[in-house]
Amino acid sequence: MVQQLEGTVIRATGSWFDVQADGRIIPSRLRGKFRLTGDKTTSPVVVGDRVRLRLNPDGTGLIVDVYPRRNELSRRAAGRHPGLRHVIAANIDFVWIVQAVHLPEPNPGFIDRVLVAAERYQIPAGLIVNKLDLLTDADQPALKELTQRYAVLGYPVLHTSAVTGEGLDALRQALHDRVSVVTGPSGVGKSTLLNALEPNLNLRTAPVSEKTGKGRHTTTYVALYPLSFGGFVVDTPGLREFGVTDLEAVELSHYFVEFRPYISNCHFPDCTHTHEPDCAVRAAVEAGHIDKARYLSYLNILSSLQLGEKDVGR
Ligand SMILES: Nc1nc2c(ncn2[C@@H]2O[C@H](COP(=O)(O)OP(=O)(O)O)[C@@H](O)[C@H]2O)c(=O)[nH]1
Ligand SMILES: [Mg+2]
Ligand SMILES: [Zn+2]
């Protein structure tokens, strides 16, 4: 009789998966059948997945089943597997997108892409603007604008500094008792913030290169960390870019929450809100009811989806 256990994947390195089951951590491999499913993803099992495993005599596990996901956060894979769906984590309660005041500069396009990926699965999301200690008087208007842009849409915005401790209590409360993903470009301070909240995590951090203004990749695997004050947090490797995937171009506007009230008023039911006559979304942009920067993000994502759909042959 082979012993079977159920557990949660808390670390994924590519070939090994640490599964928390039965109060311990079991290093596990995937059963071969998972490689044959034809699913166009970089990995069939990710952090946050609930799995069933078989215990081997040597104490390692063999993952034999993955339970259906409540949701997932995914992006278009780059690098070795261009075009495939790269699922960052599954079964998530909240997605935080971290940006810095400076070093590196805020990237609204990145924020909007992650928000689309979160809205795709109705995962609540918010923005953390970190490195507030670097803020100068000249930056105030830009910070206010960025904050307002997302706050009016209902996305919470936190201002933090791992240096002064500003905003850390609010962040701790926000992470309490949930499974949260903390994502963003390299160098914005994701790992530093989590270390400040939970010093025994000891996540590696690295200075941002003065030359390129970009952070270095220090986190090489995705892991789900338990928080002593309750909850779990996923620290992701810094992402250079966040490509939207796993949705059709015609769905995209529904994931821009402020477009939704207008979409059904467009003349054409399959309006892409780019060139069509009687487009209610474009009219709302003209009238100032939809933020121009958000509409530009929409156009950018739309064209990358249209290109992406071509190169995967759909
Ligand atoms: N000035 C300032 N630097 C910070 C802050 N948070 C992180 N850093 C620095 O930013 C660099 C990148 O941090 P890291 O946590 O590795 O970024 P990650 O790639 O997003 O995980 C490190 O040199 C940190 O010390 C902050 O609030 N203020
Ligand atoms: Mg990091
Ligand atoms: Zn339209």
PDB file of C-alpha atoms in Angstrom, residues 13-304:
ATOM      1  CA  THR A  13      12.769  25.340  -8.884  1.00  0.00           C
ATOM      2  CA  GLY A  14      12.004  23.747 -12.241  1.00  0.00           C
ATOM      3  CA  SER A  15      12.637  20.089 -11.611  1.00  0.00           C
ATOM      4  CA  TRP A  16      11.961  19.930  -7.843  1.00  0.00           C
ATOM      5  CA  PHE A  17       8.903  21.035  -5.939  1.00  0.00           C
ATOM      6  CA  ASP A  18       8.795  21.444  -2.181  1.00  0.00           C
ATOM      7  CA  VAL A  19       5.412  20.300  -0.988  1.00  0.00           C
ATOM      8  CA  GLN A  20       4.121  21.165   2.446  1.00  0.00           C
ATOM      9  CA  ALA A  21       2.074  18.188   3.573  1.00  0.00           C
ATOM     10  CA  ASP A  22       1.359  16.577   6.890  1.00  0.00           C
ATOM     11  CA  GLY A  23       3.250  19.320   8.740  1.00  0.00           C
ATOM     12  CA  ARG A  24       6.534  18.776   6.893  1.00  0.00           C
ATOM     13  CA  ILE A  25       8.212  19.718   3.643  1.00  0.00           C
ATOM     14  CA  ILE A  26       8.648  16.962   1.093  1.00  0.00           C
ATOM     15  CA  PRO A  27      10.965  17.510  -1.893  1.00  0.00           C
ATOM     16  CA  SER A  28       9.079  16.085  -4.830  1.00  0.00           C
ATOM     17  CA  ARG A  29       9.296  15.397  -8.492  1.00  0.00           C
ATOM     18  CA  LEU A  30       6.581  15.317 -11.110  1.00  0.00           C
ATOM     19  CA  ARG A  31       5.178  12.152 -12.493  1.00  0.00           C
ATOM     20  CA  GLY A  32       6.065  11.753 -16.161  1.00  0.00           C
ATOM     21  CA  LYS A  33       2.496  12.028 -17.412  1.00  0.00           C
ATOM     22  CA  PHE A  34       2.486  15.768 -16.694  1.00  0.00           C
ATOM     23  CA  ARG A  35       4.958  16.307 -19.504  1.00  0.00           C
ATOM     24  CA  LEU A  36       2.540  14.736 -21.967  1.00  0.00           C
ATOM     25  CA  THR A  37      -0.552  16.867 -21.391  1.00  0.00           C
ATOM     26  CA  GLY A  38       0.131  19.202 -24.311  1.00  0.00           C
ATOM     27  CA  ASP A  39      -0.708  22.195 -22.125  1.00  0.00           C
ATOM     28  CA  LYS A  40       1.210  25.191 -23.472  1.00  0.00           C
ATOM     29  CA  THR A  41       2.711  26.194 -20.130  1.00  0.00           C
ATOM     30  CA  THR A  42       6.296  26.272 -18.902  1.00  0.00           C
ATOM     31  CA  SER A  43       5.358  24.120 -15.892  1.00  0.00           C
ATOM     32  CA  PRO A  44       2.241  22.096 -15.113  1.00  0.00           C
ATOM     33  CA  VAL A  45       2.726  22.615 -11.374  1.00  0.00           C
ATOM     34  CA  VAL A  46       3.431  25.948  -9.689  1.00  0.00           C
ATOM     35  CA  VAL A  47       3.691  27.486  -6.256  1.00  0.00           C
ATOM     36  CA  GLY A  48       0.288  27.554  -4.553  1.00  0.00           C
ATOM     37  CA  ASP A  49      -0.958  24.438  -6.311  1.00  0.00           C
ATOM     38  CA  ARG A  50      -2.716  21.819  -4.224  1.00  0.00           C
ATOM     39  CA  VAL A  51      -1.308  18.423  -5.154  1.00  0.00           C
ATOM     40  CA  ARG A  52      -1.545  14.755  -4.286  1.00  0.00           C
ATOM     41  CA  LEU A  53       1.711  12.917  -3.884  1.00  0.00           C
ATOM     42  CA  ARG A  54       3.028   9.473  -3.322  1.00  0.00           C
ATOM     43  CA  LEU A  55       5.684   9.094  -0.676  1.00  0.00           C
ATOM     44  CA  ASN A  56       8.848   7.297  -1.794  1.00  0.00           C
ATOM     45  CA  PRO A  57      10.832   5.130   0.647  1.00  0.00           C
ATOM     46  CA  ASP A  58      13.685   7.683   0.602  1.00  0.00           C
ATOM     47  CA  GLY A  59      11.369  10.440   1.902  1.00  0.00           C
ATOM     48  CA  THR A  60      10.953  12.270  -1.390  1.00  0.00           C
ATOM     49  CA  GLY A  61       7.605  12.574  -3.094  1.00  0.00           C
ATOM     50  CA  LEU A  62       6.126  11.941  -6.498  1.00  0.00           C
ATOM     51  CA  ILE A  63       3.413  14.394  -7.509  1.00  0.00           C
ATOM     52  CA  VAL A  64       0.683  12.312  -9.115  1.00  0.00           C
ATOM     53  CA  ASP A  65      -2.167  14.810  -9.306  1.00  0.00           C
ATOM     54  CA  VAL A  66      -2.821  18.543  -9.311  1.00  0.00           C
ATOM     55  CA  TYR A  67      -6.179  19.808  -8.117  1.00  0.00           C
ATOM     56  CA  PRO A  68      -8.082  22.363 -10.194  1.00  0.00           C
ATOM     57  CA  ARG A  69      -6.960  25.933  -9.527  1.00  0.00           C
ATOM     58  CA  ARG A  70      -9.160  28.661  -8.115  1.00  0.00           C
ATOM     59  CA  ASN A  71      -7.108  31.170 -10.106  1.00  0.00           C
ATOM     60  CA  GLU A  72      -3.602  31.797 -11.369  1.00  0.00           C
ATOM     61  CA  LEU A  73      -1.324  34.697 -12.151  1.00  0.00           C
ATOM     62  CA  SER A  74       0.351  34.128 -15.465  1.00  0.00           C
ATOM     63  CA  ARG A  75       2.336  35.967 -18.076  1.00  0.00           C
ATOM     64  CA  ARG A  76       3.785  35.315 -21.484  1.00  0.00           C
ATOM     65  CA  ALA A  77       7.047  33.432 -21.091  1.00  0.00           C
ATOM     66  CA  ALA A  78      10.172  35.011 -22.477  1.00  0.00           C
ATOM     67  CA  GLY A  79      13.666  33.576 -22.703  1.00  0.00           C
ATOM     68  CA  ARG A  80      13.849  29.840 -23.306  1.00  0.00           C
ATOM     69  CA  HIS A  81      10.137  29.324 -23.963  1.00  0.00           C
ATOM     70  CA  PRO A  82       8.857  32.363 -25.850  1.00  0.00           C
ATOM     71  CA  GLY A  83       5.103  32.448 -26.254  1.00  0.00           C
ATOM     72  CA  LEU A  84       4.253  29.773 -23.698  1.00  0.00           C
ATOM     73  CA  ARG A  85       2.141  30.606 -20.669  1.00  0.00           C
ATOM     74  CA  HIS A  86       4.259  31.033 -17.588  1.00  0.00           C
ATOM     75  CA  VAL A  87       2.139  30.610 -14.485  1.00  0.00           C
ATOM     76  CA  ILE A  88       3.780  32.462 -11.605  1.00  0.00           C
ATOM     77  CA  ALA A  89       1.528  31.165  -8.820  1.00  0.00           C
ATOM     78  CA  ALA A  90      -1.882  29.616  -8.287  1.00  0.00           C
ATOM     79  CA  ASN A  91      -4.687  29.952  -5.730  1.00  0.00           C
ATOM     80  CA  ILE A  92      -3.878  33.525  -4.765  1.00  0.00           C
ATOM     81  CA  ASP A  93      -5.890  35.962  -2.636  1.00  0.00           C
ATOM     82  CA  PHE A  94      -4.150  39.203  -3.629  1.00  0.00           C
ATOM     83  CA  VAL A  95      -1.550  40.536  -6.076  1.00  0.00           C
ATOM     84  CA  TRP A  96       0.685  43.455  -5.105  1.00  0.00           C
ATOM     85  CA  ILE A  97       2.593  45.251  -7.836  1.00  0.00           C
ATOM     86  CA  VAL A  98       5.678  46.975  -6.471  1.00  0.00           C
ATOM     87  CA  GLN A  99       7.174  50.038  -8.122  1.00  0.00           C
ATOM     88  CA  ALA A 100       9.836  52.441  -6.861  1.00  0.00           C
ATOM     89  CA  VAL A 101       9.780  56.242  -6.748  1.00  0.00           C
ATOM     90  CA  HIS A 102      13.231  56.066  -8.395  1.00  0.00           C
ATOM     91  CA  LEU A 103      15.839  53.404  -9.141  1.00  0.00           C
ATOM     92  CA  PRO A 104      14.123  52.100 -11.195  1.00  0.00           C
ATOM     93  CA  GLU A 105      11.573  54.685 -12.377  1.00  0.00           C
ATOM     94  CA  PRO A 106       7.876  53.729 -12.208  1.00  0.00           C
ATOM     95  CA  ASN A 107       6.599  51.829 -15.230  1.00  0.00           C
ATOM     96  CA  PRO A 108       2.830  52.325 -15.664  1.00  0.00           C
ATOM     97  CA  GLY A 109       2.717  49.893 -18.596  1.00  0.00           C
ATOM     98  CA  PHE A 110       4.027  47.159 -16.307  1.00  0.00           C
ATOM     99  CA  ILE A 111       1.411  47.985 -13.673  1.00  0.00           C
ATOM    100  CA  ASP A 112      -1.428  47.807 -16.199  1.00  0.00           C
ATOM    101  CA  ARG A 113      -0.240  44.488 -17.591  1.00  0.00           C
ATOM    102  CA  VAL A 114      -0.191  42.864 -14.169  1.00  0.00           C
ATOM    103  CA  LEU A 115      -3.601  44.360 -13.382  1.00  0.00           C
ATOM    104  CA  VAL A 116      -4.998  42.791 -16.551  1.00  0.00           C
ATOM    105  CA  ALA A 117      -3.522  39.412 -15.571  1.00  0.00           C
ATOM    106  CA  ALA A 118      -5.098  39.746 -12.110  1.00  0.00           C
ATOM    107  CA  GLU A 119      -8.491  40.904 -13.455  1.00  0.00           C
ATOM    108  CA  ARG A 120      -8.429  37.973 -15.854  1.00  0.00           C
ATOM    109  CA  TYR A 121      -9.016  35.708 -12.824  1.00  0.00           C
ATOM    110  CA  GLN A 122     -10.741  38.304 -10.641  1.00  0.00           C
ATOM    111  CA  ILE A 123      -7.832  38.364  -8.201  1.00  0.00           C
ATOM    112  CA  PRO A 124      -7.907  41.570  -6.141  1.00  0.00           C
ATOM    113  CA  ALA A 125      -4.794  43.671  -6.757  1.00  0.00           C
ATOM    114  CA  GLY A 126      -3.053  46.785  -5.524  1.00  0.00           C
ATOM    115  CA  LEU A 127       0.008  48.949  -5.980  1.00  0.00           C
ATOM    116  CA  ILE A 128       2.951  49.469  -3.635  1.00  0.00           C
ATOM    117  CA  VAL A 129       5.110  52.496  -4.337  1.00  0.00           C
ATOM    118  CA  ASN A 130       8.366  51.858  -2.501  1.00  0.00           C
ATOM    119  CA  LYS A 131      11.539  53.895  -1.818  1.00  0.00           C
ATOM    120  CA  LEU A 132       9.474  56.856  -0.596  1.00  0.00           C
ATOM    121  CA  ASP A 133      12.658  58.042   1.129  1.00  0.00           C
ATOM    122  CA  LEU A 134      14.003  58.943  -2.324  1.00  0.00           C
ATOM    123  CA  LEU A 135      11.073  61.264  -3.029  1.00  0.00           C
ATOM    124  CA  THR A 136      11.975  64.906  -3.700  1.00  0.00           C
ATOM    125  CA  ASP A 137       9.607  67.880  -3.833  1.00  0.00           C
ATOM    126  CA  ALA A 138       9.856  67.804  -7.612  1.00  0.00           C
ATOM    127  CA  ASP A 139       8.502  64.213  -7.609  1.00  0.00           C
ATOM    128  CA  GLN A 140       5.404  65.009  -5.565  1.00  0.00           C
ATOM    129  CA  PRO A 141       3.038  65.771  -8.480  1.00  0.00           C
ATOM    130  CA  ALA A 142       4.007  62.605 -10.378  1.00  0.00           C
ATOM    131  CA  LEU A 143       3.552  60.444  -7.276  1.00  0.00           C
ATOM    132  CA  LYS A 144       0.182  62.021  -6.587  1.00  0.00           C
ATOM    133  CA  GLU A 145      -0.939  61.435 -10.158  1.00  0.00           C
ATOM    134  CA  LEU A 146       0.178  57.796 -10.177  1.00  0.00           C
ATOM    135  CA  THR A 147      -1.499  57.146  -6.833  1.00  0.00           C
ATOM    136  CA  GLN A 148      -4.767  58.799  -7.883  1.00  0.00           C
ATOM    137  CA  ARG A 149      -4.867  57.004 -11.217  1.00  0.00           C
ATOM    138  CA  TYR A 150      -5.134  53.615  -9.497  1.00  0.00           C
ATOM    139  CA  ALA A 151      -6.883  54.635  -6.288  1.00  0.00           C
ATOM    140  CA  VAL A 152      -9.902  56.000  -8.202  1.00  0.00           C
ATOM    141  CA  LEU A 153     -10.223  52.623  -9.930  1.00  0.00           C
ATOM    142  CA  GLY A 154     -10.521  50.929  -6.541  1.00  0.00           C
ATOM    143  CA  TYR A 155      -6.987  49.500  -6.390  1.00  0.00           C
ATOM    144  CA  PRO A 156      -5.416  50.177  -2.993  1.00  0.00           C
ATOM    145  CA  VAL A 157      -2.125  52.070  -3.189  1.00  0.00           C
ATOM    146  CA  LEU A 158       0.460  51.839  -0.410  1.00  0.00           C
ATOM    147  CA  HIS A 159       3.450  54.142  -0.023  1.00  0.00           C
ATOM    148  CA  THR A 160       6.388  52.423   1.636  1.00  0.00           C
ATOM    149  CA  SER A 161      10.042  52.790   2.450  1.00  0.00           C
ATOM    150  CA  ALA A 162      12.130  49.908   3.674  1.00  0.00           C
ATOM    151  CA  VAL A 163      14.657  52.547   4.819  1.00  0.00           C
ATOM    152  CA  THR A 164      12.426  54.696   7.047  1.00  0.00           C
ATOM    153  CA  GLY A 165       9.815  52.046   7.816  1.00  0.00           C
ATOM    154  CA  GLU A 166       7.025  54.219   6.398  1.00  0.00           C
ATOM    155  CA  GLY A 167       3.995  52.204   5.346  1.00  0.00           C
ATOM    156  CA  LEU A 168       5.268  48.903   6.727  1.00  0.00           C
ATOM    157  CA  ASP A 169       2.432  48.574   9.240  1.00  0.00           C
ATOM    158  CA  ALA A 170      -0.089  49.071   6.465  1.00  0.00           C
ATOM    159  CA  LEU A 171       1.699  46.477   4.363  1.00  0.00           C
ATOM    160  CA  ARG A 172       1.753  44.002   7.241  1.00  0.00           C
ATOM    161  CA  GLN A 173      -2.001  44.451   7.670  1.00  0.00           C
ATOM    162  CA  ALA A 174      -2.528  44.042   3.946  1.00  0.00           C
ATOM    163  CA  LEU A 175      -0.653  40.719   3.892  1.00  0.00           C
ATOM    164  CA  HIS A 176      -2.262  39.384   7.068  1.00  0.00           C
ATOM    165  CA  ASP A 177      -4.055  36.037   6.739  1.00  0.00           C
ATOM    166  CA  ARG A 178      -4.003  35.845   2.948  1.00  0.00           C
ATOM    167  CA  VAL A 179      -1.917  34.341   0.194  1.00  0.00           C
ATOM    168  CA  SER A 180      -0.360  37.356  -1.521  1.00  0.00           C
ATOM    169  CA  VAL A 181       1.912  37.613  -4.517  1.00  0.00           C
ATOM    170  CA  VAL A 182       4.446  40.441  -4.489  1.00  0.00           C
ATOM    171  CA  THR A 183       5.656  41.126  -7.986  1.00  0.00           C
ATOM    172  CA  GLY A 184       7.378  43.869  -9.941  1.00  0.00           C
ATOM    173  CA  PRO A 185      10.548  44.653 -11.851  1.00  0.00           C
ATOM    174  CA  SER A 186      13.958  43.820 -10.361  1.00  0.00           C
ATOM    175  CA  GLY A 187      15.351  46.325  -7.937  1.00  0.00           C
ATOM    176  CA  VAL A 188      12.133  47.945  -6.713  1.00  0.00           C
ATOM    177  CA  GLY A 189      12.675  46.464  -3.248  1.00  0.00           C
ATOM    178  CA  LYS A 190      10.322  43.477  -3.087  1.00  0.00           C
ATOM    179  CA  SER A 191      12.697  41.241  -1.144  1.00  0.00           C
ATOM    180  CA  THR A 192      13.874  44.105   1.077  1.00  0.00           C
ATOM    181  CA  LEU A 193      10.288  44.944   2.036  1.00  0.00           C
ATOM    182  CA  LEU A 194       9.499  41.338   2.898  1.00  0.00           C
ATOM    183  CA  ASN A 195      12.702  41.036   4.949  1.00  0.00           C
ATOM    184  CA  ALA A 196      11.737  44.205   6.828  1.00  0.00           C
ATOM    185  CA  LEU A 197       8.394  42.655   7.765  1.00  0.00           C
ATOM    186  CA  GLU A 198       9.814  39.234   8.495  1.00  0.00           C
ATOM    187  CA  PRO A 199      13.560  39.338   9.267  1.00  0.00           C
ATOM    188  CA  ASN A 200      13.985  35.539   9.430  1.00  0.00           C
ATOM    189  CA  LEU A 201      13.019  35.235   5.767  1.00  0.00           C
ATOM    190  CA  ASN A 202      16.551  36.344   4.847  1.00  0.00           C
ATOM    191  CA  LEU A 203      15.691  36.913   1.197  1.00  0.00           C
ATOM    192  CA  ARG A 204      18.626  37.946  -0.927  1.00  0.00           C
ATOM    193  CA  THR A 205      18.625  41.550  -2.112  1.00  0.00           C
ATOM    194  CA  ALA A 206      20.887  43.413  -4.531  1.00  0.00           C
ATOM    195  CA  PRO A 207      21.649  47.037  -5.265  1.00  0.00           C
ATOM    196  CA  VAL A 208      20.283  48.587  -8.432  1.00  0.00           C
ATOM    197  CA  SER A 209      22.982  49.194 -11.020  1.00  0.00           C
ATOM    198  CA  GLU A 210      23.793  52.916 -11.205  1.00  0.00           C
ATOM    199  CA  LYS A 211      24.688  52.458 -14.837  1.00  0.00           C
ATOM    200  CA  THR A 212      21.522  50.852 -16.180  1.00  0.00           C
ATOM    201  CA  GLY A 213      19.118  51.851 -13.412  1.00  0.00           C
ATOM    202  CA  LYS A 214      18.000  48.232 -13.433  1.00  0.00           C
ATOM    203  CA  GLY A 215      17.974  45.756 -10.623  1.00  0.00           C
ATOM    204  CA  ARG A 216      19.857  42.507 -10.706  1.00  0.00           C
ATOM    205  CA  HIS A 217      18.157  39.163 -10.574  1.00  0.00           C
ATOM    206  CA  THR A 218      18.737  37.699  -7.158  1.00  0.00           C
ATOM    207  CA  THR A 219      15.631  35.602  -6.598  1.00  0.00           C
ATOM    208  CA  THR A 220      15.949  32.596  -8.897  1.00  0.00           C
ATOM    209  CA  TYR A 221      12.997  30.504  -7.807  1.00  0.00           C
ATOM    210  CA  VAL A 222       9.459  31.250  -6.793  1.00  0.00           C
ATOM    211  CA  ALA A 223       8.504  30.438  -3.221  1.00  0.00           C
ATOM    212  CA  LEU A 224       5.544  30.783  -0.919  1.00  0.00           C
ATOM    213  CA  TYR A 225       6.740  31.964   2.493  1.00  0.00           C
ATOM    214  CA  PRO A 226       4.728  31.638   5.710  1.00  0.00           C
ATOM    215  CA  LEU A 227       4.384  34.902   7.645  1.00  0.00           C
ATOM    216  CA  SER A 228       4.662  34.750  11.434  1.00  0.00           C
ATOM    217  CA  PHE A 229       1.757  37.206  11.769  1.00  0.00           C
ATOM    218  CA  GLY A 230      -0.471  34.989   9.594  1.00  0.00           C
ATOM    219  CA  GLY A 231      -0.644  34.485   5.855  1.00  0.00           C
ATOM    220  CA  PHE A 232       1.704  33.541   3.047  1.00  0.00           C
ATOM    221  CA  VAL A 233       3.585  35.627   0.577  1.00  0.00           C
ATOM    222  CA  VAL A 234       5.089  34.773  -2.775  1.00  0.00           C
ATOM    223  CA  ASP A 235       8.316  36.604  -3.623  1.00  0.00           C
ATOM    224  CA  THR A 236       8.870  36.418  -7.365  1.00  0.00           C
ATOM    225  CA  PRO A 237      12.071  36.949  -9.272  1.00  0.00           C
ATOM    226  CA  GLY A 238      12.146  40.457 -10.727  1.00  0.00           C
ATOM    227  CA  LEU A 239      10.471  40.479 -14.083  1.00  0.00           C
ATOM    228  CA  ARG A 240      11.982  42.533 -16.851  1.00  0.00           C
ATOM    229  CA  GLU A 241       8.671  42.651 -18.606  1.00  0.00           C
ATOM    230  CA  PHE A 242       5.211  41.301 -18.029  1.00  0.00           C
ATOM    231  CA  GLY A 243       3.607  40.021 -21.218  1.00  0.00           C
ATOM    232  CA  VAL A 244      -0.130  39.485 -21.084  1.00  0.00           C
ATOM    233  CA  THR A 245      -1.168  36.006 -22.172  1.00  0.00           C
ATOM    234  CA  ASP A 246      -4.025  33.540 -22.128  1.00  0.00           C
ATOM    235  CA  LEU A 247      -6.710  35.898 -23.349  1.00  0.00           C
ATOM    236  CA  GLU A 248      -8.263  36.904 -26.625  1.00  0.00           C
ATOM    237  CA  ALA A 249      -7.771  40.440 -27.928  1.00  0.00           C
ATOM    238  CA  VAL A 250     -11.545  41.032 -27.871  1.00  0.00           C
ATOM    239  CA  GLU A 251     -11.696  40.248 -24.121  1.00  0.00           C
ATOM    240  CA  LEU A 252      -8.971  42.679 -23.164  1.00  0.00           C
ATOM    241  CA  SER A 253     -11.115  45.787 -22.623  1.00  0.00           C
ATOM    242  CA  HIS A 254     -13.151  43.939 -19.972  1.00  0.00           C
ATOM    243  CA  TYR A 255     -10.036  43.714 -17.808  1.00  0.00           C
ATOM    244  CA  PHE A 256      -9.680  47.502 -17.771  1.00  0.00           C
ATOM    245  CA  VAL A 257     -12.259  47.995 -15.026  1.00  0.00           C
ATOM    246  CA  GLU A 258     -13.103  51.602 -15.943  1.00  0.00           C
ATOM    247  CA  PHE A 259     -13.869  50.628 -19.578  1.00  0.00           C
ATOM    248  CA  ARG A 260     -16.613  48.213 -18.565  1.00  0.00           C
ATOM    249  CA  PRO A 261     -19.507  50.680 -18.256  1.00  0.00           C
ATOM    250  CA  TYR A 262     -18.871  51.922 -21.810  1.00  0.00           C
ATOM    251  CA  ILE A 263     -18.172  48.713 -23.731  1.00  0.00           C
ATOM    252  CA  SER A 264     -21.803  47.773 -24.314  1.00  0.00           C
ATOM    253  CA  ASN A 265     -22.490  51.231 -25.777  1.00  0.00           C
ATOM    254  CA  CYS A 266     -20.035  50.798 -28.653  1.00  0.00           C
ATOM    255  CA  HIS A 267     -21.757  50.449 -32.007  1.00  0.00           C
ATOM    256  CA  PHE A 268     -20.006  47.202 -32.899  1.00  0.00           C
ATOM    257  CA  PRO A 269     -20.261  44.344 -30.406  1.00  0.00           C
ATOM    258  CA  ASP A 270     -16.703  43.275 -31.256  1.00  0.00           C
ATOM    259  CA  CYS A 271     -15.358  46.839 -31.106  1.00  0.00           C
ATOM    260  CA  THR A 272     -11.611  46.922 -30.376  1.00  0.00           C
ATOM    261  CA  HIS A 273     -11.894  50.604 -29.371  1.00  0.00           C
ATOM    262  CA  THR A 274      -9.143  51.583 -31.786  1.00  0.00           C
ATOM    263  CA  HIS A 275     -10.621  52.891 -35.056  1.00  0.00           C
ATOM    264  CA  GLU A 276     -14.296  51.902 -35.110  1.00  0.00           C
ATOM    265  CA  PRO A 277     -16.976  54.591 -35.496  1.00  0.00           C
ATOM    266  CA  ASP A 278     -19.310  55.238 -32.556  1.00  0.00           C
ATOM    267  CA  CYS A 279     -16.905  53.825 -30.013  1.00  0.00           C
ATOM    268  CA  ALA A 280     -18.095  54.679 -26.518  1.00  0.00           C
ATOM    269  CA  VAL A 281     -14.727  53.869 -24.961  1.00  0.00           C
ATOM    270  CA  ARG A 282     -12.866  56.335 -27.165  1.00  0.00           C
ATOM    271  CA  ALA A 283     -15.562  58.927 -26.528  1.00  0.00           C
ATOM    272  CA  ALA A 284     -15.012  58.437 -22.783  1.00  0.00           C
ATOM    273  CA  VAL A 285     -11.260  58.937 -23.257  1.00  0.00           C
ATOM    274  CA  GLU A 286     -11.932  62.164 -25.209  1.00  0.00           C
ATOM    275  CA  ALA A 287     -14.325  63.387 -22.526  1.00  0.00           C
ATOM    276  CA  GLY A 288     -11.710  62.715 -19.825  1.00  0.00           C
ATOM    277  CA  HIS A 289     -13.708  59.963 -18.111  1.00  0.00           C
ATOM    278  CA  ILE A 290     -11.020  57.393 -18.912  1.00  0.00           C
ATOM    279  CA  ASP A 291      -7.379  58.200 -18.146  1.00  0.00           C
ATOM    280  CA  LYS A 292      -5.342  58.643 -21.345  1.00  0.00           C
ATOM    281  CA  ALA A 293      -2.356  56.719 -19.947  1.00  0.00           C
ATOM    282  CA  ARG A 294      -4.586  53.740 -19.209  1.00  0.00           C
ATOM    283  CA  TYR A 295      -6.036  53.873 -22.725  1.00  0.00           C
ATOM    284  CA  LEU A 296      -2.497  53.931 -24.153  1.00  0.00           C
ATOM    285  CA  SER A 297      -1.655  50.860 -22.071  1.00  0.00           C
ATOM    286  CA  TYR A 298      -4.739  49.206 -23.499  1.00  0.00           C
ATOM    287  CA  LEU A 299      -3.558  49.935 -27.050  1.00  0.00           C
ATOM    288  CA  ASN A 300      -0.077  48.595 -26.300  1.00  0.00           C
ATOM    289  CA  ILE A 301      -1.339  45.382 -24.770  1.00  0.00           C
ATOM    290  CA  LEU A 302      -3.849  44.942 -27.572  1.00  0.00           C
ATOM    291  CA  SER A 303      -1.186  45.152 -30.242  1.00  0.00           C
ATOM    292  CA  SER A 304       1.132  42.783 -28.388  1.00  0.00           C
TER     293      SER A 304
END
